[in-house]
Amino acid sequence: MNVRDIVERLSLEVKTAKGDLQREVRGCYISDLLSDVMANAREGELWITLQTHPNIIAVAVLKNLAGIIITNKRTPEEETLKKAGDEGVTIAVSQSPTFEVGGKLYTILQC
Amino acid sequence: MSSGRAIEGSFHLTGGDFTNAGAASSELKSILTNLGISLAIVRRAAIATFEAEMNVIIHAVAGVMYYQVTADSIKVILNDMGPGIPDIGLAMQEGYSTAPDWIREMGWGAGMGLPNMKKNSDEFKVDSVVGEGTTVEIVIRIKEESP
Ligand SMILES: Nc1ncnc2c1ncn2[C@@H]1O[C@H](COP(=O)(O)OP(=O)(O)O)[C@@H](O)[C@H]1O
Ligand SMILES: [Mg+2]
């Protein structure tokens, strides 16, 4: 399962041009606490969060995550998208709340 | 890496500069990766140094992140000018944070930074003088100690 498959199945909108949509997704981590993600997310996972500020890109780069899904109709800040472009991090947004996005992704990644 | 020679350098950190937060740790991560240090070690260094960098940005006025890499270890020292830490034992407790609400809304201030640094280091030291600043020293061994 790669990032593009998940974008399609969850009807996400990709906000970045340079991220690697072919990248294999190895799991998912859900948290809005950045230190928690630093401590517990694993390489190759998608990260579901409400956070929209530029520091999420640094976290995604340092943890080598597969991409970030921002939920609940939130939009990433301008500076966040610029940094995501510089670093090649994929950001996708969802209109749905975290529970729904996480629940669907859980089902998809189980099979 | 050729033994005996140390690779060293430093980065300046500015308190409150959230826009560039993580730049020093990302750069150091690239340096370590390019030195051929194993992924598992680089990962630990990235977590520890990013949390330490964030603490300078969140809690202090300005600081320097200095690194020294030898064949045996990665040593990173963060020295800041800032309020200092009155009770280091308390600050080390998981969940303890003095970060204001707007920092918490960004997802920082969970009080996990110092514990994360300690967990990912082989040696970890914090020294602080209230009203002057804080020094954090992180050592991660590259070579397994001989049994
Ligand atoms: N460099 C520093 N300068 C001043 N205070 C600090 C510094 N680093 C940590 N602290 C203090 O220690 C507390 C705990 O730090 P930490 O575990 O990183 O959690 P957090 O940064 O989420 O608050 C901080 O809230 C702050 O009071
Ligand atoms: Mg901290």
PDB file of N, CA and C in Angstrom, chain A residues 32-36 38-40 43 51 53-55 58-59 61-64 79 83 87, chain B residues 18-22 25-26 29 39 43 46-47 50-51 54 105-108 110 112 116:
ATOM      1  N   ASP A  32      -1.333  14.669  18.322  1.00  0.00           N
ATOM      2  CA  ASP A  32      -1.146  16.103  18.126  1.00  0.00           C
ATOM      3  C   ASP A  32      -0.015  16.637  19.002  1.00  0.00           C
ATOM      4  N   LEU A  33       0.628  15.741  19.751  1.00  0.00           N
ATOM      5  CA  LEU A  33       1.763  16.133  20.595  1.00  0.00           C
ATOM      6  C   LEU A  33       3.062  15.795  19.873  1.00  0.00           C
ATOM      7  N   LEU A  34       3.863  16.811  19.615  1.00  0.00           N
ATOM      8  CA  LEU A  34       5.027  16.600  18.758  1.00  0.00           C
ATOM      9  C   LEU A  34       6.098  15.732  19.422  1.00  0.00           C
ATOM     10  N   SER A  35       6.256  15.880  20.735  1.00  0.00           N
ATOM     11  CA  SER A  35       7.241  15.042  21.426  1.00  0.00           C
ATOM     12  C   SER A  35       6.818  13.576  21.435  1.00  0.00           C
ATOM     13  N   ASP A  36       5.509  13.353  21.476  1.00  0.00           N
ATOM     14  CA  ASP A  36       4.982  11.989  21.427  1.00  0.00           C
ATOM     15  C   ASP A  36       5.293  11.361  20.065  1.00  0.00           C
ATOM     16  N   MET A  38       7.751  12.305  18.101  1.00  0.00           N
ATOM     17  CA  MET A  38       9.208  12.103  18.074  1.00  0.00           C
ATOM     18  C   MET A  38       9.589  10.811  18.786  1.00  0.00           C
ATOM     19  N   ALA A  39       8.906  10.548  19.899  1.00  0.00           N
ATOM     20  CA  ALA A  39       9.265   9.372  20.696  1.00  0.00           C
ATOM     21  C   ALA A  39       8.730   8.077  20.089  1.00  0.00           C
ATOM     22  N   ASN A  40       7.522   8.100  19.546  1.00  0.00           N
ATOM     23  CA  ASN A  40       6.827   6.836  19.270  1.00  0.00           C
ATOM     24  C   ASN A  40       6.479   6.521  17.818  1.00  0.00           C
ATOM     25  N   GLU A  43       9.572   5.100  11.372  1.00  0.00           N
ATOM     26  CA  GLU A  43       9.899   5.394   9.990  1.00  0.00           C
ATOM     27  C   GLU A  43       8.877   4.768   9.021  1.00  0.00           C
ATOM     28  N   GLN A  51      -2.367  19.453  13.824  1.00  0.00           N
ATOM     29  CA  GLN A  51      -1.388  20.544  13.794  1.00  0.00           C
ATOM     30  C   GLN A  51      -1.132  20.992  12.354  1.00  0.00           C
ATOM     31  N   HIS A  53       1.195  23.879  11.745  1.00  0.00           N
ATOM     32  CA  HIS A  53       2.329  24.821  11.711  1.00  0.00           C
ATOM     33  C   HIS A  53       3.606  24.140  11.199  1.00  0.00           C
ATOM     34  N   PRO A  54       4.606  24.942  10.820  1.00  0.00           N
ATOM     35  CA  PRO A  54       5.792  24.404  10.124  1.00  0.00           C
ATOM     36  C   PRO A  54       6.590  23.346  10.899  1.00  0.00           C
ATOM     37  N   ASN A  55       6.516  23.306  12.206  1.00  0.00           N
ATOM     38  CA  ASN A  55       7.325  22.338  12.969  1.00  0.00           C
ATOM     39  C   ASN A  55       6.968  20.890  12.639  1.00  0.00           C
ATOM     40  N   ALA A  58       9.545  19.473  10.262  1.00  0.00           N
ATOM     41  CA  ALA A  58      10.798  19.042  10.910  1.00  0.00           C
ATOM     42  C   ALA A  58      10.619  17.666  11.548  1.00  0.00           C
ATOM     43  N   VAL A  59       9.487  17.462  12.201  1.00  0.00           N
ATOM     44  CA  VAL A  59       9.222  16.161  12.838  1.00  0.00           C
ATOM     45  C   VAL A  59       9.159  15.057  11.773  1.00  0.00           C
ATOM     46  N   VAL A  61      10.498  14.989   8.844  1.00  0.00           N
ATOM     47  CA  VAL A  61      11.819  14.758   8.241  1.00  0.00           C
ATOM     48  C   VAL A  61      12.703  13.960   9.204  1.00  0.00           C
ATOM     49  N   LEU A  62      12.740  14.410  10.463  1.00  0.00           N
ATOM     50  CA  LEU A  62      13.621  13.742  11.433  1.00  0.00           C
ATOM     51  C   LEU A  62      13.208  12.298  11.675  1.00  0.00           C
ATOM     52  N   LYS A  63      11.892  12.004  11.583  1.00  0.00           N
ATOM     53  CA  LYS A  63      11.412  10.644  11.806  1.00  0.00           C
ATOM     54  C   LYS A  63      11.287   9.865  10.502  1.00  0.00           C
ATOM     55  N   ASN A  64      11.578  10.524   9.394  1.00  0.00           N
ATOM     56  CA  ASN A  64      11.465   9.891   8.069  1.00  0.00           C
ATOM     57  C   ASN A  64      10.081   9.251   7.869  1.00  0.00           C
ATOM     58  N   GLU A  79       3.684  28.706   5.310  1.00  0.00           N
ATOM     59  CA  GLU A  79       5.078  28.378   5.605  1.00  0.00           C
ATOM     60  C   GLU A  79       5.272  26.851   5.725  1.00  0.00           C
ATOM     61  N   LYS A  83       7.898  24.708   3.442  1.00  0.00           N
ATOM     62  CA  LYS A  83       8.893  23.797   4.015  1.00  0.00           C
ATOM     63  C   LYS A  83       8.688  22.364   3.517  1.00  0.00           C
ATOM     64  N   GLU A  87      11.476  20.104   1.583  1.00  0.00           N
ATOM     65  CA  GLU A  87      11.953  18.841   2.163  1.00  0.00           C
ATOM     66  C   GLU A  87      11.362  17.611   1.474  1.00  0.00           C
TER      67      GLU A  87
ATOM     68  N   PHE B  18      10.475  29.810  15.869  1.00  0.00           N
ATOM     69  CA  PHE B  18       9.812  28.539  15.549  1.00  0.00           C
ATOM     70  C   PHE B  18       9.879  28.201  14.069  1.00  0.00           C
ATOM     71  N   THR B  19      10.083  29.231  13.253  1.00  0.00           N
ATOM     72  CA  THR B  19      10.126  28.987  11.802  1.00  0.00           C
ATOM     73  C   THR B  19      11.300  28.093  11.425  1.00  0.00           C
ATOM     74  N   ASN B  20      12.448  28.325  12.058  1.00  0.00           N
ATOM     75  CA  ASN B  20      13.622  27.516  11.714  1.00  0.00           C
ATOM     76  C   ASN B  20      13.864  26.370  12.694  1.00  0.00           C
ATOM     77  N   ALA B  21      12.906  26.135  13.562  1.00  0.00           N
ATOM     78  CA  ALA B  21      13.057  25.082  14.561  1.00  0.00           C
ATOM     79  C   ALA B  21      13.300  23.738  13.888  1.00  0.00           C
ATOM     80  N   GLY B  22      14.330  23.068  14.306  1.00  0.00           N
ATOM     81  CA  GLY B  22      14.637  21.759  13.741  1.00  0.00           C
ATOM     82  C   GLY B  22      15.726  21.795  12.683  1.00  0.00           C
ATOM     83  N   SER B  25      19.099  20.296  14.074  1.00  0.00           N
ATOM     84  CA  SER B  25      19.047  18.834  14.236  1.00  0.00           C
ATOM     85  C   SER B  25      18.971  18.115  12.898  1.00  0.00           C
ATOM     86  N   SER B  26      18.238  18.701  11.940  1.00  0.00           N
ATOM     87  CA  SER B  26      18.145  18.080  10.608  1.00  0.00           C
ATOM     88  C   SER B  26      19.503  18.064   9.933  1.00  0.00           C
ATOM     89  N   LYS B  29      21.641  15.550  11.559  1.00  0.00           N
ATOM     90  CA  LYS B  29      21.224  14.206  11.132  1.00  0.00           C
ATOM     91  C   LYS B  29      21.842  13.854   9.771  1.00  0.00           C
ATOM     92  N   LEU B  39      21.733   3.580  11.113  1.00  0.00           N
ATOM     93  CA  LEU B  39      20.430   4.220  11.165  1.00  0.00           C
ATOM     94  C   LEU B  39      19.872   4.289  12.583  1.00  0.00           C
ATOM     95  N   ARG B  43      18.943   7.747  14.407  1.00  0.00           N
ATOM     96  CA  ARG B  43      17.570   7.990  14.884  1.00  0.00           C
ATOM     97  C   ARG B  43      17.545   8.491  16.322  1.00  0.00           C
ATOM     98  N   ALA B  46      18.818  12.002  16.463  1.00  0.00           N
ATOM     99  CA  ALA B  46      17.852  12.963  15.910  1.00  0.00           C
ATOM    100  C   ALA B  46      16.791  13.327  16.951  1.00  0.00           C
ATOM    101  N   ILE B  47      16.292  12.329  17.655  1.00  0.00           N
ATOM    102  CA  ILE B  47      15.263  12.585  18.677  1.00  0.00           C
ATOM    103  C   ILE B  47      15.835  13.456  19.794  1.00  0.00           C
ATOM    104  N   PHE B  50      16.827  17.092  18.595  1.00  0.00           N
ATOM    105  CA  PHE B  50      15.668  17.924  18.244  1.00  0.00           C
ATOM    106  C   PHE B  50      14.965  18.414  19.505  1.00  0.00           C
ATOM    107  N   GLU B  51      14.775  17.534  20.468  1.00  0.00           N
ATOM    108  CA  GLU B  51      14.130  17.947  21.724  1.00  0.00           C
ATOM    109  C   GLU B  51      14.970  19.016  22.434  1.00  0.00           C
ATOM    110  N   MET B  54      14.617  22.255  20.519  1.00  0.00           N
ATOM    111  CA  MET B  54      13.304  22.853  20.788  1.00  0.00           C
ATOM    112  C   MET B  54      13.276  23.525  22.156  1.00  0.00           C
ATOM    113  N   GLU B 105      -0.688  24.632  22.466  1.00  0.00           N
ATOM    114  CA  GLU B 105      -1.579  24.506  21.304  1.00  0.00           C
ATOM    115  C   GLU B 105      -0.828  24.060  20.061  1.00  0.00           C
ATOM    116  N   MET B 106       0.461  24.361  20.012  1.00  0.00           N
ATOM    117  CA  MET B 106       1.277  23.891  18.883  1.00  0.00           C
ATOM    118  C   MET B 106       1.665  22.422  19.040  1.00  0.00           C
ATOM    119  N   GLY B 107       1.312  21.836  20.170  1.00  0.00           N
ATOM    120  CA  GLY B 107       1.656  20.427  20.384  1.00  0.00           C
ATOM    121  C   GLY B 107       2.985  20.247  21.091  1.00  0.00           C
ATOM    122  N   TRP B 108       3.582  21.372  21.529  1.00  0.00           N
ATOM    123  CA  TRP B 108       4.778  21.281  22.368  1.00  0.00           C
ATOM    124  C   TRP B 108       4.332  21.396  23.822  1.00  0.00           C
ATOM    125  N   ALA B 110       4.512  19.097  26.259  1.00  0.00           N
ATOM    126  CA  ALA B 110       3.959  17.886  26.869  1.00  0.00           C
ATOM    127  C   ALA B 110       4.852  17.388  28.009  1.00  0.00           C
ATOM    128  N   MET B 112       7.756  16.028  27.725  1.00  0.00           N
ATOM    129  CA  MET B 112       8.399  14.766  27.332  1.00  0.00           C
ATOM    130  C   MET B 112       9.801  14.985  26.785  1.00  0.00           C
ATOM    131  N   ASN B 116      12.697  12.245  26.875  1.00  0.00           N
ATOM    132  CA  ASN B 116      13.064  11.689  25.560  1.00  0.00           C
ATOM    133  C   ASN B 116      14.569  11.776  25.310  1.00  0.00           C
TER     134      ASN B 116
END
